[in-house]
């Protein structure tokens, strides 16, 4: 074997790296052509940590509450859209129903015309009797008795009897133009409006008209003037007082709807209440059949109270819009306490001091 091949075969084979991270290199030495194996440490491999699991995304924010404009836009789907001619047709239909209802009520009240006239005539008889005059009423035209007792009086009574039907037809006419949330006021509107109208008529009959009539018929007593009450003029005065006070008792309904339409606010009405009281006093002076201050107060005080009742109703509406509730339990406790005190006072006057109750003003007399 040649010497060169023998030398090469005798050279040891470089060993494999034993540990990870070591690198072997073969370098030719300077002497005799040796091959020297060098080992060097390499930096350990960088270990890549597994990526941390990403946190779940936060839940989306809740949608903002719908504004009143958006709610109104949604409610518009429930509105009945009608053309001008359709509105006229609807108006004609409602007017026909009102007239039919009035005719039915008139026919019903006509059956009790004599009893109704006895009720209407009773305040005049009481006022004449109180002042020592004859209690007979007269008429100067042959047709006056028929027109008053069998035409005008049943018609006036029918107006009060059918007032819920009339108000329902009015509401049914305007309801198609209202939003869904506004239509829920239908039943309260009819009940409260009709109830206040009838309450106004009752107040006029039992309190205001009797007091005013007693004052008017007693004016000429000290100068030997005898009154003769003509039924036509008497009934006209009766109608004016009944309808005038019945209409003024609708003041809370008017204030409530002005508040609902955002034309006024309870704070504004309270702030300017002195002007309202002045206007109510002037209106009472126009409606009052007598010029005395006592009768004026009998008309004005209930109207002022009704004004503040309307303001309170508007305040409840504002609380409802803001999602708040009124502490009714406190108010009911106060009203109950006042009612108990008033009932105790009346009972003491009747049982201890000899007073008795009566169905007309002043309701309690000795």
PDB file of N, CA and C in Angstrom, residues 254-289:
ATOM      1  N   UNK A 254    -108.031  70.940  29.511  1.00  0.00           N
ATOM      2  CA  UNK A 254    -107.319  71.848  28.612  1.00  0.00           C
ATOM      3  C   UNK A 254    -105.852  71.981  29.014  1.00  0.00           C
ATOM      4  N   UNK A 255    -105.580  72.156  30.305  1.00  0.00           N
ATOM      5  CA  UNK A 255    -104.200  72.284  30.772  1.00  0.00           C
ATOM      6  C   UNK A 255    -103.421  71.002  30.522  1.00  0.00           C
ATOM      7  N   UNK A 256    -104.052  69.857  30.735  1.00  0.00           N
ATOM      8  CA  UNK A 256    -103.376  68.571  30.518  1.00  0.00           C
ATOM      9  C   UNK A 256    -102.956  68.417  29.055  1.00  0.00           C
ATOM     10  N   UNK A 257    -103.845  68.755  28.116  1.00  0.00           N
ATOM     11  CA  UNK A 257    -103.502  68.595  26.710  1.00  0.00           C
ATOM     12  C   UNK A 257    -102.462  69.621  26.264  1.00  0.00           C
ATOM     13  N   UNK A 258    -102.495  70.813  26.813  1.00  0.00           N
ATOM     14  CA  UNK A 258    -101.443  71.782  26.499  1.00  0.00           C
ATOM     15  C   UNK A 258    -100.092  71.289  26.998  1.00  0.00           C
ATOM     16  N   UNK A 259    -100.081  70.626  28.147  1.00  0.00           N
ATOM     17  CA  UNK A 259     -98.833  70.047  28.658  1.00  0.00           C
ATOM     18  C   UNK A 259     -98.391  68.873  27.801  1.00  0.00           C
ATOM     19  N   UNK A 260     -99.329  68.042  27.359  1.00  0.00           N
ATOM     20  CA  UNK A 260     -98.991  66.893  26.532  1.00  0.00           C
ATOM     21  C   UNK A 260     -98.403  67.330  25.188  1.00  0.00           C
ATOM     22  N   UNK A 261     -98.902  68.447  24.647  1.00  0.00           N
ATOM     23  CA  UNK A 261     -98.381  68.977  23.385  1.00  0.00           C
ATOM     24  C   UNK A 261     -97.134  69.828  23.584  1.00  0.00           C
ATOM     25  N   UNK A 262     -96.637  69.928  24.839  1.00  0.00           N
ATOM     26  CA  UNK A 262     -95.424  70.676  25.188  1.00  0.00           C
ATOM     27  C   UNK A 262     -95.556  72.173  24.891  1.00  0.00           C
ATOM     28  N   UNK A 263     -96.782  72.667  24.935  1.00  0.00           N
ATOM     29  CA  UNK A 263     -96.994  74.103  24.763  1.00  0.00           C
ATOM     30  C   UNK A 263     -96.705  74.837  26.071  1.00  0.00           C
ATOM     31  N   UNK A 264     -97.083  74.239  27.185  1.00  0.00           N
ATOM     32  CA  UNK A 264     -96.790  74.800  28.505  1.00  0.00           C
ATOM     33  C   UNK A 264     -96.191  73.697  29.365  1.00  0.00           C
ATOM     34  N   UNK A 265     -95.629  74.098  30.485  1.00  0.00           N
ATOM     35  CA  UNK A 265     -95.081  73.159  31.472  1.00  0.00           C
ATOM     36  C   UNK A 265     -95.667  73.490  32.841  1.00  0.00           C
ATOM     37  N   UNK A 266     -95.704  72.514  33.748  1.00  0.00           N
ATOM     38  CA  UNK A 266     -96.209  72.824  35.092  1.00  0.00           C
ATOM     39  C   UNK A 266     -95.441  73.942  35.785  1.00  0.00           C
ATOM     40  N   UNK A 267     -94.125  73.981  35.595  1.00  0.00           N
ATOM     41  CA  UNK A 267     -93.349  75.057  36.201  1.00  0.00           C
ATOM     42  C   UNK A 267     -93.749  76.424  35.683  1.00  0.00           C
ATOM     43  N   UNK A 268     -93.987  76.511  34.379  1.00  0.00           N
ATOM     44  CA  UNK A 268     -94.418  77.785  33.783  1.00  0.00           C
ATOM     45  C   UNK A 268     -95.781  78.198  34.333  1.00  0.00           C
ATOM     46  N   UNK A 269     -96.703  77.242  34.466  1.00  0.00           N
ATOM     47  CA  UNK A 269     -98.041  77.571  34.952  1.00  0.00           C
ATOM     48  C   UNK A 269     -98.009  78.011  36.410  1.00  0.00           C
ATOM     49  N   UNK A 270     -97.166  77.377  37.209  1.00  0.00           N
ATOM     50  CA  UNK A 270     -97.069  77.789  38.611  1.00  0.00           C
ATOM     51  C   UNK A 270     -96.427  79.174  38.715  1.00  0.00           C
ATOM     52  N   UNK A 271     -95.413  79.406  37.908  1.00  0.00           N
ATOM     53  CA  UNK A 271     -94.709  80.693  37.959  1.00  0.00           C
ATOM     54  C   UNK A 271     -95.634  81.847  37.588  1.00  0.00           C
ATOM     55  N   UNK A 272     -96.543  81.609  36.633  1.00  0.00           N
ATOM     56  CA  UNK A 272     -97.454  82.661  36.168  1.00  0.00           C
ATOM     57  C   UNK A 272     -98.870  82.450  36.691  1.00  0.00           C
ATOM     58  N   UNK A 273     -99.009  81.802  37.822  1.00  0.00           N
ATOM     59  CA  UNK A 273    -100.346  81.500  38.338  1.00  0.00           C
ATOM     60  C   UNK A 273    -101.112  82.764  38.732  1.00  0.00           C
ATOM     61  N   UNK A 274    -100.401  83.826  39.108  1.00  0.00           N
ATOM     62  CA  UNK A 274    -101.116  85.049  39.514  1.00  0.00           C
ATOM     63  C   UNK A 274    -101.898  85.633  38.336  1.00  0.00           C
ATOM     64  N   UNK A 275    -101.347  85.523  37.118  1.00  0.00           N
ATOM     65  CA  UNK A 275    -102.082  86.008  35.953  1.00  0.00           C
ATOM     66  C   UNK A 275    -103.274  85.101  35.653  1.00  0.00           C
ATOM     67  N   UNK A 276    -103.103  83.802  35.885  1.00  0.00           N
ATOM     68  CA  UNK A 276    -104.214  82.876  35.678  1.00  0.00           C
ATOM     69  C   UNK A 276    -105.343  83.157  36.669  1.00  0.00           C
ATOM     70  N   UNK A 277    -104.992  83.440  37.913  1.00  0.00           N
ATOM     71  CA  UNK A 277    -106.026  83.739  38.916  1.00  0.00           C
ATOM     72  C   UNK A 277    -106.770  85.016  38.547  1.00  0.00           C
ATOM     73  N   UNK A 278    -106.048  86.004  38.036  1.00  0.00           N
ATOM     74  CA  UNK A 278    -106.701  87.246  37.614  1.00  0.00           C
ATOM     75  C   UNK A 278    -107.662  86.986  36.452  1.00  0.00           C
ATOM     76  N   UNK A 279    -107.214  86.205  35.456  1.00  0.00           N
ATOM     77  CA  UNK A 279    -108.089  85.902  34.329  1.00  0.00           C
ATOM     78  C   UNK A 279    -109.312  85.095  34.745  1.00  0.00           C
ATOM     79  N   UNK A 280    -109.133  84.152  35.673  1.00  0.00           N
ATOM     80  CA  UNK A 280    -110.261  83.361  36.154  1.00  0.00           C
ATOM     81  C   UNK A 280    -111.269  84.244  36.891  1.00  0.00           C
ATOM     82  N   UNK A 281    -110.773  85.189  37.663  1.00  0.00           N
ATOM     83  CA  UNK A 281    -111.675  86.095  38.383  1.00  0.00           C
ATOM     84  C   UNK A 281    -112.482  86.950  37.423  1.00  0.00           C
ATOM     85  N   UNK A 282    -111.841  87.436  36.365  1.00  0.00           N
ATOM     86  CA  UNK A 282    -112.566  88.226  35.365  1.00  0.00           C
ATOM     87  C   UNK A 282    -113.612  87.367  34.665  1.00  0.00           C
ATOM     88  N   UNK A 283    -113.246  86.130  34.309  1.00  0.00           N
ATOM     89  CA  UNK A 283    -114.206  85.233  33.670  1.00  0.00           C
ATOM     90  C   UNK A 283    -115.375  84.916  34.597  1.00  0.00           C
ATOM     91  N   UNK A 284    -115.090  84.708  35.871  1.00  0.00           N
ATOM     92  CA  UNK A 284    -116.166  84.448  36.833  1.00  0.00           C
ATOM     93  C   UNK A 284    -117.095  85.641  36.965  1.00  0.00           C
ATOM     94  N   UNK A 285    -116.534  86.851  36.885  1.00  0.00           N
ATOM     95  CA  UNK A 285    -117.371  88.045  36.958  1.00  0.00           C
ATOM     96  C   UNK A 285    -118.313  88.135  35.763  1.00  0.00           C
ATOM     97  N   UNK A 286    -117.872  87.629  34.598  1.00  0.00           N
ATOM     98  CA  UNK A 286    -118.728  87.650  33.406  1.00  0.00           C
ATOM     99  C   UNK A 286    -119.822  86.592  33.517  1.00  0.00           C
ATOM    100  N   UNK A 287    -119.464  85.411  34.028  1.00  0.00           N
ATOM    101  CA  UNK A 287    -120.441  84.324  34.120  1.00  0.00           C
ATOM    102  C   UNK A 287    -121.430  84.542  35.248  1.00  0.00           C
ATOM    103  N   UNK A 288    -120.977  85.155  36.347  1.00  0.00           N
ATOM    104  CA  UNK A 288    -121.819  85.312  37.531  1.00  0.00           C
ATOM    105  C   UNK A 288    -123.055  86.143  37.210  1.00  0.00           C
ATOM    106  N   UNK A 289    -124.236  85.646  37.572  1.00  0.00           N
ATOM    107  CA  UNK A 289    -125.455  86.412  37.274  1.00  0.00           C
ATOM    108  C   UNK A 289    -125.680  87.589  38.206  1.00  0.00           C
TER     109      UNK A 289
END
